[in-house]
Amino acid sequence: MKDVARRAGVSESAVSFALNGRPGVSEVTRDRVRRVAEQLGWRPSTAARALSGEGAATVGFVLARPADTLGVDSFFLQLVSGIQEVLAERHLGLLFQIAQDIADECAVYRRWWAEHRVDGVLVVDPRTDDPRPDLLDELGLPGVVIGGAPDARHPGLTTVWADDAGAMAAVVDELYALGHRRIVHIAGLAGLAHTERRIRTLRAEADRRGLTEVRSVTTDYSDAEGAAVTRRVLSGPTPPTALVYDNDVMAVAGVAAAAGLGFSVPADVSVVAWEDSALCRMVKPWLSALSRDTVEFGRTAARELTALLDGGPARAVQVPVPRLIERDSTGAARGG
Amino acid sequence: MKDVARRAGVSESAVSFALNGRPGVSEVTRDRVRRVAEQLGWRPSTAARALSGEGAATVGFVLARPADTLGVDSFFLQLVSGIQEVLAERHLGLLFQIAQDIADECAVYRRWWAEHRVDGVLVVDPRTDDPRPDLLDELGLPGVVIGGAPDARHPGLTTVWADDAGAMAAVVDELYALGHRRIVHIAGLAGLAHTERRIRTLRAEADRRGLTEVRSVTTDYSDAEGAAVTRRVLSGPTPPTALVYDNDVMAVAGVAAAAGLGFSVPADVSVVAWEDSALCRMVKPWLSALSRDTVEFGRTAARELTALLDGGPARAVQVPVPRLIERDSTGAARGG
């Protein structure tokens, strides 16, 4: 900084004002200082900025899922890609950690905040009974919750979410129109806010139409449980004519499991996958799926967090409703 | 720190010695100070540690691949899971960034190191012509290269690698024993060290056996290119009887593409996937694949980096050779 001041012919404090974007120096001086600083390869030390209260220039992201369920999960890599795009433009780092469970995740937030490691966090997998919003409030740690519906009890948190309820209603509409009356929803993790939202919507849509053979079964999102539940429900006395899976991996495993029992898709059973991906077009038949732009979802969340860090207000931002793309795995119900 | 010193009845410098694991205090004092510090919820500030030269307590990881090729890539999530397991034990953070290209990746390293953001980096996707080892040498930035063969020109870098050449030789052995003489290797990105190693080995093994219809075609690792190249090579006048894919995604897409042209697997063409995953058991027929423990690969790399940061020597560590698991996609060559 001394070198920059000498070369630019200004005081050290003028250099500090200029490089930190603060008032107190003219635009001409600011430009000169920046040019000289660039020539000298000077960059502000994150550590120095953190101690002077200017932030860690880093955003935290914790994923509390067992490593092995991440096997073929494209959702998080796509989400992180979108997040990273926005953070990179702002020269913000992404501090990433895989936690054992939600308690471990809370401990990570406490530690990061106490150690000035992050300026804010992106919170994923919101739950119906979730200790994290209270914790962020208590710590004063800025946060954006990805995937949860807005919660009036936490006005300081931004929420970026999709209308899972609307998407599930559209799926039921379409399956009903195709004559399906027995539908099983092979859901994700119980307790996750979006899992419960989908389950509630399915129940409400079934009740509205007087359908009694419609239900949800929760799983751990793995291909193994997707296949096991598929085999179980198809082996019953009155098997469902349509299956809705909460992710692509379970749907693909489910189609294979159905084939193993002699069920043809879609002649005997229709299949819808919640999360569209390349995977849905890699199997025969190509899977009908709910599609959304996950990379853009990540970008939106990161933009909201940087806005929050810049002093903007917390907001509830809704991304477009996932759209049902009909491919070859859905058809008229047998005898429907 | 003042509070800890007062409660423990020692000087502030004794607290500093005790908590930073330095000599100068007795074991009894060290234990007392640690207990008091824990009771008070005291934690060292990363920023303060960084400025005092004690490190950022953070490891960097840059991935220079386009976001969309990460679609269904389970390799990196599994690798990061293993890395994270080891780092979490040591209370080290993982700073993650997706870069546009290798030049951008180099710029990220320069910035992170200049800003004291990381203590060391994990380098992936080593290339045959790679500017990164020179850069790490120049900066003095500790690094572990994942996947590259040891390079005597960079004695300061640790290398954690697998013997791709040995695995490819085993695949050729097996296919040759099944009567295959026309083999196409649908490879990953040109210029990556392990891609080139596999291509060279395939060539050498073919030459050794006098096989003239064996070749490699490079791709971008995507399912789209995997399918396109499959269609192209199977449409020729003398199509190959065996296909070896550099990842699971391309193999699955390739089987579907082959079926589209009327080729049955393995009756008309045998298929081997390089990277085993749940995906290989989600399609019919189940794919024969090269299997390795990617989570353990990540753990090994992280352990080597922490050893380097603790002042240990750079090493070349070889992980077990990927093992060919024969499932239903490989069989005797037609007419072989």
Short mmCIF file of N, CA and C in Angstrom, two decimals, chain B residues 219-301:
data_model
loop_
_atom_site.label_atom_id
_atom_site.label_comp_id
_atom_site.label_asym_id
_atom_site.label_seq_id
_atom_site.Cartn_x
_atom_site.Cartn_y
_atom_site.Cartn_z
N THR B 219 -13.80 -36.83 -26.62
CA THR B 219 -15.09 -36.15 -26.50
C THR B 219 -15.01 -35.12 -25.36
N ASP B 220 -16.16 -34.50 -25.08
CA ASP B 220 -16.23 -33.57 -23.94
C ASP B 220 -16.83 -34.22 -22.71
N TYR B 221 -16.91 -35.56 -22.68
CA TYR B 221 -17.45 -36.33 -21.55
C TYR B 221 -18.97 -36.31 -21.47
N SER B 222 -19.64 -35.58 -22.36
CA SER B 222 -21.10 -35.45 -22.22
C SER B 222 -21.83 -36.65 -22.80
N ASP B 223 -23.05 -36.87 -22.33
CA ASP B 223 -23.88 -37.94 -22.87
C ASP B 223 -24.16 -37.68 -24.35
N ALA B 224 -24.29 -36.40 -24.74
CA ALA B 224 -24.60 -36.07 -26.13
C ALA B 224 -23.47 -36.52 -27.06
N GLU B 225 -22.21 -36.20 -26.70
CA GLU B 225 -21.10 -36.62 -27.56
C GLU B 225 -20.88 -38.12 -27.48
N GLY B 226 -21.13 -38.70 -26.31
CA GLY B 226 -21.01 -40.16 -26.18
C GLY B 226 -21.94 -40.86 -27.16
N ALA B 227 -23.18 -40.36 -27.24
CA ALA B 227 -24.16 -40.96 -28.15
C ALA B 227 -23.78 -40.70 -29.60
N ALA B 228 -23.37 -39.46 -29.91
CA ALA B 228 -23.04 -39.09 -31.29
C ALA B 228 -21.88 -39.91 -31.83
N VAL B 229 -20.82 -40.06 -31.03
CA VAL B 229 -19.65 -40.82 -31.49
C VAL B 229 -20.02 -42.30 -31.65
N THR B 230 -20.84 -42.81 -30.73
CA THR B 230 -21.28 -44.20 -30.83
C THR B 230 -21.99 -44.44 -32.17
N ARG B 231 -22.94 -43.54 -32.49
CA ARG B 231 -23.67 -43.67 -33.75
C ARG B 231 -22.73 -43.63 -34.94
N ARG B 232 -21.75 -42.70 -34.88
CA ARG B 232 -20.82 -42.54 -35.99
C ARG B 232 -19.99 -43.81 -36.21
N VAL B 233 -19.40 -44.34 -35.13
CA VAL B 233 -18.50 -45.49 -35.32
C VAL B 233 -19.28 -46.76 -35.67
N LEU B 234 -20.52 -46.88 -35.15
CA LEU B 234 -21.30 -48.09 -35.47
C LEU B 234 -21.89 -48.05 -36.87
N SER B 235 -21.92 -46.85 -37.48
CA SER B 235 -22.49 -46.72 -38.82
C SER B 235 -21.47 -46.97 -39.92
N GLY B 236 -20.21 -47.18 -39.55
CA GLY B 236 -19.16 -47.41 -40.55
C GLY B 236 -19.30 -48.79 -41.19
N PRO B 237 -18.48 -49.07 -42.23
CA PRO B 237 -18.58 -50.35 -42.96
C PRO B 237 -18.18 -51.55 -42.09
N THR B 238 -17.17 -51.42 -41.24
CA THR B 238 -16.80 -52.52 -40.34
C THR B 238 -16.85 -52.01 -38.90
N PRO B 239 -18.05 -52.00 -38.32
CA PRO B 239 -18.19 -51.42 -36.98
C PRO B 239 -17.41 -52.20 -35.93
N PRO B 240 -16.99 -51.55 -34.87
CA PRO B 240 -16.27 -52.22 -33.78
C PRO B 240 -17.19 -53.24 -33.10
N THR B 241 -16.57 -54.24 -32.48
CA THR B 241 -17.37 -55.21 -31.71
C THR B 241 -17.28 -54.90 -30.21
N ALA B 242 -16.46 -53.93 -29.86
CA ALA B 242 -16.37 -53.55 -28.43
C ALA B 242 -16.14 -52.05 -28.31
N LEU B 243 -16.82 -51.44 -27.33
CA LEU B 243 -16.69 -50.00 -27.07
C LEU B 243 -16.27 -49.81 -25.61
N VAL B 244 -15.25 -48.97 -25.41
CA VAL B 244 -14.78 -48.65 -24.05
C VAL B 244 -15.01 -47.15 -23.85
N TYR B 245 -15.80 -46.80 -22.85
CA TYR B 245 -16.15 -45.39 -22.60
C TYR B 245 -15.39 -44.85 -21.40
N ASP B 246 -14.99 -43.57 -21.48
CA ASP B 246 -14.21 -43.00 -20.38
C ASP B 246 -15.03 -42.55 -19.18
N ASN B 247 -16.37 -42.57 -19.28
CA ASN B 247 -17.17 -42.40 -18.07
C ASN B 247 -18.51 -43.14 -18.19
N ASP B 248 -19.22 -43.17 -17.09
CA ASP B 248 -20.47 -43.92 -17.02
C ASP B 248 -21.58 -43.28 -17.85
N VAL B 249 -21.62 -41.96 -17.84
CA VAL B 249 -22.68 -41.22 -18.53
C VAL B 249 -22.63 -41.48 -20.04
N MET B 250 -21.44 -41.43 -20.61
CA MET B 250 -21.29 -41.69 -22.05
C MET B 250 -21.64 -43.14 -22.37
N ALA B 251 -21.26 -44.07 -21.48
CA ALA B 251 -21.55 -45.48 -21.73
C ALA B 251 -23.05 -45.73 -21.77
N VAL B 252 -23.77 -45.15 -20.82
CA VAL B 252 -25.22 -45.33 -20.76
C VAL B 252 -25.87 -44.72 -22.01
N ALA B 253 -25.44 -43.53 -22.37
CA ALA B 253 -25.97 -42.88 -23.57
C ALA B 253 -25.59 -43.69 -24.81
N GLY B 254 -24.40 -44.27 -24.81
CA GLY B 254 -23.94 -45.05 -25.95
C GLY B 254 -24.75 -46.32 -26.14
N VAL B 255 -25.12 -46.99 -25.06
CA VAL B 255 -25.94 -48.20 -25.16
C VAL B 255 -27.29 -47.86 -25.80
N ALA B 256 -27.88 -46.72 -25.37
CA ALA B 256 -29.16 -46.30 -25.94
C ALA B 256 -29.00 -45.98 -27.43
N ALA B 257 -27.90 -45.31 -27.78
CA ALA B 257 -27.65 -44.97 -29.18
C ALA B 257 -27.46 -46.23 -30.02
N ALA B 258 -26.74 -47.21 -29.46
CA ALA B 258 -26.51 -48.47 -30.17
C ALA B 258 -27.84 -49.19 -30.42
N ALA B 259 -28.69 -49.21 -29.39
CA ALA B 259 -30.00 -49.85 -29.52
C ALA B 259 -30.80 -49.18 -30.63
N GLY B 260 -30.68 -47.86 -30.72
CA GLY B 260 -31.39 -47.10 -31.74
C GLY B 260 -30.99 -47.51 -33.16
N LEU B 261 -29.75 -48.00 -33.30
CA LEU B 261 -29.27 -48.44 -34.62
C LEU B 261 -29.48 -49.94 -34.83
N GLY B 262 -30.13 -50.59 -33.86
CA GLY B 262 -30.40 -52.02 -33.98
C GLY B 262 -29.28 -52.91 -33.47
N PHE B 263 -28.30 -52.33 -32.77
CA PHE B 263 -27.22 -53.13 -32.19
C PHE B 263 -27.63 -53.58 -30.80
N SER B 264 -27.53 -54.87 -30.54
CA SER B 264 -27.86 -55.39 -29.22
C SER B 264 -26.57 -55.53 -28.40
N VAL B 265 -26.66 -55.18 -27.11
CA VAL B 265 -25.52 -55.30 -26.19
C VAL B 265 -25.78 -56.47 -25.25
N PRO B 266 -24.89 -57.46 -25.12
CA PRO B 266 -23.56 -57.55 -25.73
C PRO B 266 -23.51 -58.40 -27.00
N ALA B 267 -24.66 -58.85 -27.52
CA ALA B 267 -24.62 -59.78 -28.66
C ALA B 267 -23.87 -59.18 -29.85
N ASP B 268 -24.19 -57.91 -30.19
CA ASP B 268 -23.55 -57.28 -31.35
C ASP B 268 -22.33 -56.46 -30.96
N VAL B 269 -22.39 -55.86 -29.79
CA VAL B 269 -21.27 -55.01 -29.38
C VAL B 269 -21.16 -55.06 -27.85
N SER B 270 -19.93 -55.25 -27.36
CA SER B 270 -19.69 -55.25 -25.92
C SER B 270 -19.39 -53.82 -25.47
N VAL B 271 -19.75 -53.52 -24.21
CA VAL B 271 -19.55 -52.17 -23.68
C VAL B 271 -18.88 -52.23 -22.31
N VAL B 272 -17.84 -51.41 -22.13
CA VAL B 272 -17.20 -51.25 -20.82
C VAL B 272 -17.22 -49.76 -20.46
N ALA B 273 -17.64 -49.45 -19.23
CA ALA B 273 -17.65 -48.06 -18.75
C ALA B 273 -16.46 -47.86 -17.83
N TRP B 274 -15.79 -46.71 -17.97
CA TRP B 274 -14.61 -46.51 -17.14
C TRP B 274 -14.96 -46.28 -15.67
N GLU B 275 -15.96 -45.46 -15.41
CA GLU B 275 -16.22 -45.08 -14.02
C GLU B 275 -17.47 -45.78 -13.54
N ASP B 276 -17.32 -46.73 -12.64
CA ASP B 276 -18.50 -47.43 -12.14
C ASP B 276 -19.31 -46.50 -11.23
N SER B 277 -20.63 -46.63 -11.28
CA SER B 277 -21.51 -45.84 -10.41
C SER B 277 -22.86 -46.52 -10.38
N ALA B 278 -23.75 -45.99 -9.59
CA ALA B 278 -25.11 -46.53 -9.51
C ALA B 278 -25.75 -46.57 -10.90
N LEU B 279 -25.38 -45.58 -11.72
CA LEU B 279 -25.90 -45.48 -13.08
C LEU B 279 -25.70 -46.79 -13.86
N CYS B 280 -24.56 -47.42 -13.68
CA CYS B 280 -24.24 -48.64 -14.44
C CYS B 280 -25.16 -49.79 -14.07
N ARG B 281 -25.84 -49.69 -12.92
CA ARG B 281 -26.76 -50.75 -12.51
C ARG B 281 -28.21 -50.30 -12.65
N MET B 282 -28.40 -49.16 -13.32
CA MET B 282 -29.75 -48.65 -13.50
C MET B 282 -30.27 -48.91 -14.89
N VAL B 283 -29.40 -49.38 -15.79
CA VAL B 283 -29.83 -49.63 -17.16
C VAL B 283 -29.77 -51.12 -17.46
N LYS B 284 -30.46 -51.52 -18.54
CA LYS B 284 -30.41 -52.90 -18.98
C LYS B 284 -29.65 -52.92 -20.29
N PRO B 285 -28.65 -53.78 -20.50
CA PRO B 285 -28.08 -54.66 -19.47
C PRO B 285 -27.20 -53.87 -18.51
N TRP B 286 -27.00 -54.41 -17.29
CA TRP B 286 -26.08 -53.78 -16.35
C TRP B 286 -24.69 -53.70 -16.99
N LEU B 287 -24.05 -52.57 -16.80
CA LEU B 287 -22.78 -52.34 -17.50
C LEU B 287 -21.56 -52.90 -16.76
N SER B 288 -20.70 -53.56 -17.50
CA SER B 288 -19.38 -53.92 -16.99
C SER B 288 -18.60 -52.62 -16.84
N ALA B 289 -17.89 -52.47 -15.72
CA ALA B 289 -17.27 -51.17 -15.46
C ALA B 289 -16.00 -51.29 -14.65
N LEU B 290 -15.15 -50.27 -14.78
CA LEU B 290 -13.95 -50.18 -13.98
C LEU B 290 -14.31 -49.46 -12.69
N SER B 291 -14.06 -50.13 -11.59
CA SER B 291 -14.52 -49.62 -10.31
C SER B 291 -13.35 -49.19 -9.44
N ARG B 292 -13.53 -48.08 -8.75
CA ARG B 292 -12.56 -47.69 -7.73
C ARG B 292 -13.30 -46.94 -6.65
N ASP B 293 -12.65 -46.75 -5.52
CA ASP B 293 -13.27 -46.09 -4.39
C ASP B 293 -12.94 -44.60 -4.48
N THR B 294 -13.83 -43.84 -5.12
CA THR B 294 -13.55 -42.42 -5.36
C THR B 294 -13.58 -41.61 -4.06
N VAL B 295 -14.45 -41.99 -3.13
CA VAL B 295 -14.50 -41.29 -1.84
C VAL B 295 -13.14 -41.45 -1.14
N GLU B 296 -12.59 -42.66 -1.16
CA GLU B 296 -11.28 -42.91 -0.54
C GLU B 296 -10.16 -42.16 -1.27
N PHE B 297 -10.30 -42.05 -2.58
CA PHE B 297 -9.35 -41.28 -3.40
C PHE B 297 -9.31 -39.84 -2.86
N GLY B 298 -10.49 -39.28 -2.61
CA GLY B 298 -10.58 -37.92 -2.06
C GLY B 298 -9.96 -37.82 -0.68
N ARG B 299 -10.24 -38.83 0.16
CA ARG B 299 -9.67 -38.84 1.51
C ARG B 299 -8.15 -38.84 1.44
N THR B 300 -7.61 -39.69 0.57
CA THR B 300 -6.15 -39.80 0.44
C THR B 300 -5.54 -38.46 0.03
N ALA B 301 -6.16 -37.81 -0.94
CA ALA B 301 -5.63 -36.53 -1.42
C ALA B 301 -5.64 -35.50 -0.30
#
